[in-house]
Amino acid sequence: MAQSNWKIGLPLALVTVFMWAALPIALKGLLEHVSPETATWYRFAGAALLAGAYYGQSRQLKLGALFGRALLPFTLLAVLGLLVNYLTYASGLDYITPGAAQIVIQLAPLLLLISSVLWLGERFSPRQWCGVAMVVTGLLLFFNQRLGNLTDGGENYLLGLGYILVAAVAWAVYGFFQKKILCRATPQDLLVLIYIAGTLCFLPMADPLAVTHLSGLEWALLAFLTANTLIAYGAFSKALVHWEASSVSATLSLVPVITLLLSTLISATWPDYIAVEPLNWISWSGAGAVVAGSALAAITGPRRRSGPAPDTKENLLTN
């Protein structure tokens, strides 16, 4: 392992934070003009083209291992999980604000951590359980102004929350089976396969010609969304090389707060672009609790050197 250097790791982690924080804001703006299925198809098609060309040219891809008898069931479930995650996350943004979506999607790594404890035999410290409790409490506080009207007149908002919850569960499924795959295949093998599968699966539901009427700004949003996953994953992987995984995880917990701040700033200067979540001091306290709880749950304590290093991919909120 390379020597820890926060001067390199921190900027790389912050690139990932910004990319994931800006993702729902850009996607929300694009969904005003194209369907979630079309936006998702273009994201997969662009990622498949760019990642496939890069890794293929460098001869780093070995997709055959993913189709072996031992890995094929895990591969199918991981692919299905991330495809559902992409589609339901985009669908949920049709009904709720980017800030709310980023708060709820924080459940994804927590679900992965809990599933790893239940079925992979990993340890979960009391401090991490405290983090889970903080996230649940923070979610209730964040939505304090919404709780009363979810059942009377808030059907669309409730539907949006449901989509994001499904996205969180689907991502946890992807992350769980990715853990099982990574002992025999590389992350880029699985990701390139997912990009190709998404391109093929979402094509019948998409309307590729719908982008012909987009403005210059909307084309820029589409290009940003296509590049977002590749840049974020690349920066995250490099950050792990140069910095401790626990420090990177703690930095990534800033994503929902940065999304809220960006949404508030953009809404103040450009009111017609996106709506923002109504926030009072209780909501901001809840957002802080979600961030702190996510950091506590993600950061593991010192482990004995006799066991293998824990997989750190559970902190990737791949949307």
PDB file of N, CA and C in Angstrom, residues 178-179 236 240 245-246 249 309-316:
ATOM      1  N   GLN A 178     -21.072  -7.248  -5.120  1.00  0.00           N
ATOM      2  CA  GLN A 178     -19.760  -6.818  -5.596  1.00  0.00           C
ATOM      3  C   GLN A 178     -18.668  -7.291  -4.646  1.00  0.00           C
ATOM      4  N   LYS A 179     -18.951  -7.271  -3.345  1.00  0.00           N
ATOM      5  CA  LYS A 179     -17.979  -7.762  -2.370  1.00  0.00           C
ATOM      6  C   LYS A 179     -17.596  -9.209  -2.660  1.00  0.00           C
ATOM      7  N   PHE A 236     -12.132   8.617  -6.533  1.00  0.00           N
ATOM      8  CA  PHE A 236     -12.293   7.845  -5.306  1.00  0.00           C
ATOM      9  C   PHE A 236     -11.229   6.752  -5.201  1.00  0.00           C
ATOM     10  N   LEU A 240      -8.120   6.430  -2.352  1.00  0.00           N
ATOM     11  CA  LEU A 240      -7.864   5.279  -1.476  1.00  0.00           C
ATOM     12  C   LEU A 240      -6.410   4.826  -1.550  1.00  0.00           C
ATOM     13  N   ALA A 245      -8.722   4.702   4.135  1.00  0.00           N
ATOM     14  CA  ALA A 245     -10.120   4.526   3.730  1.00  0.00           C
ATOM     15  C   ALA A 245     -11.074   5.205   4.703  1.00  0.00           C
ATOM     16  N   SER A 246     -10.760   5.171   5.998  1.00  0.00           N
ATOM     17  CA  SER A 246     -11.637   5.795   6.989  1.00  0.00           C
ATOM     18  C   SER A 246     -11.711   7.307   6.769  1.00  0.00           C
ATOM     19  N   SER A 249     -13.848   7.941   3.715  1.00  0.00           N
ATOM     20  CA  SER A 249     -15.249   7.707   4.046  1.00  0.00           C
ATOM     21  C   SER A 249     -15.844   8.901   4.787  1.00  0.00           C
ATOM     22  N   ALA A 309      -7.998  -7.109   4.720  1.00  0.00           N
ATOM     23  CA  ALA A 309      -8.468  -5.736   4.807  1.00  0.00           C
ATOM     24  C   ALA A 309      -9.896  -5.662   4.343  1.00  0.00           C
ATOM     25  N   PRO A 310     -10.726  -4.880   5.031  1.00  0.00           N
ATOM     26  CA  PRO A 310     -12.120  -4.777   4.642  1.00  0.00           C
ATOM     27  C   PRO A 310     -12.268  -4.069   3.317  1.00  0.00           C
ATOM     28  N   ASP A 311     -13.275  -4.471   2.559  1.00  0.00           N
ATOM     29  CA  ASP A 311     -13.549  -3.824   1.295  1.00  0.00           C
ATOM     30  C   ASP A 311     -14.098  -2.435   1.561  1.00  0.00           C
ATOM     31  N   THR A 312     -13.641  -1.463   0.823  1.00  0.00           N
ATOM     32  CA  THR A 312     -14.054  -0.091   1.063  1.00  0.00           C
ATOM     33  C   THR A 312     -15.078   0.399   0.058  1.00  0.00           C
ATOM     34  N   LYS A 313     -15.521  -0.437  -0.832  1.00  0.00           N
ATOM     35  CA  LYS A 313     -16.419   0.017  -1.878  1.00  0.00           C
ATOM     36  C   LYS A 313     -17.819   0.319  -1.356  1.00  0.00           C
ATOM     37  N   GLU A 314     -18.099  -0.045  -0.084  1.00  0.00           N
ATOM     38  CA  GLU A 314     -19.452   0.195   0.393  1.00  0.00           C
ATOM     39  C   GLU A 314     -19.762   1.662   0.490  1.00  0.00           C
ATOM     40  N   ASN A 315     -18.743   2.537   0.435  1.00  0.00           N
ATOM     41  CA  ASN A 315     -18.980   3.959   0.546  1.00  0.00           C
ATOM     42  C   ASN A 315     -19.273   4.605  -0.801  1.00  0.00           C
ATOM     43  N   LEU A 316     -19.313   3.815  -1.878  1.00  0.00           N
ATOM     44  CA  LEU A 316     -19.596   4.365  -3.199  1.00  0.00           C
ATOM     45  C   LEU A 316     -21.090   4.475  -3.422  1.00  0.00           C
TER      46      LEU A 316
END
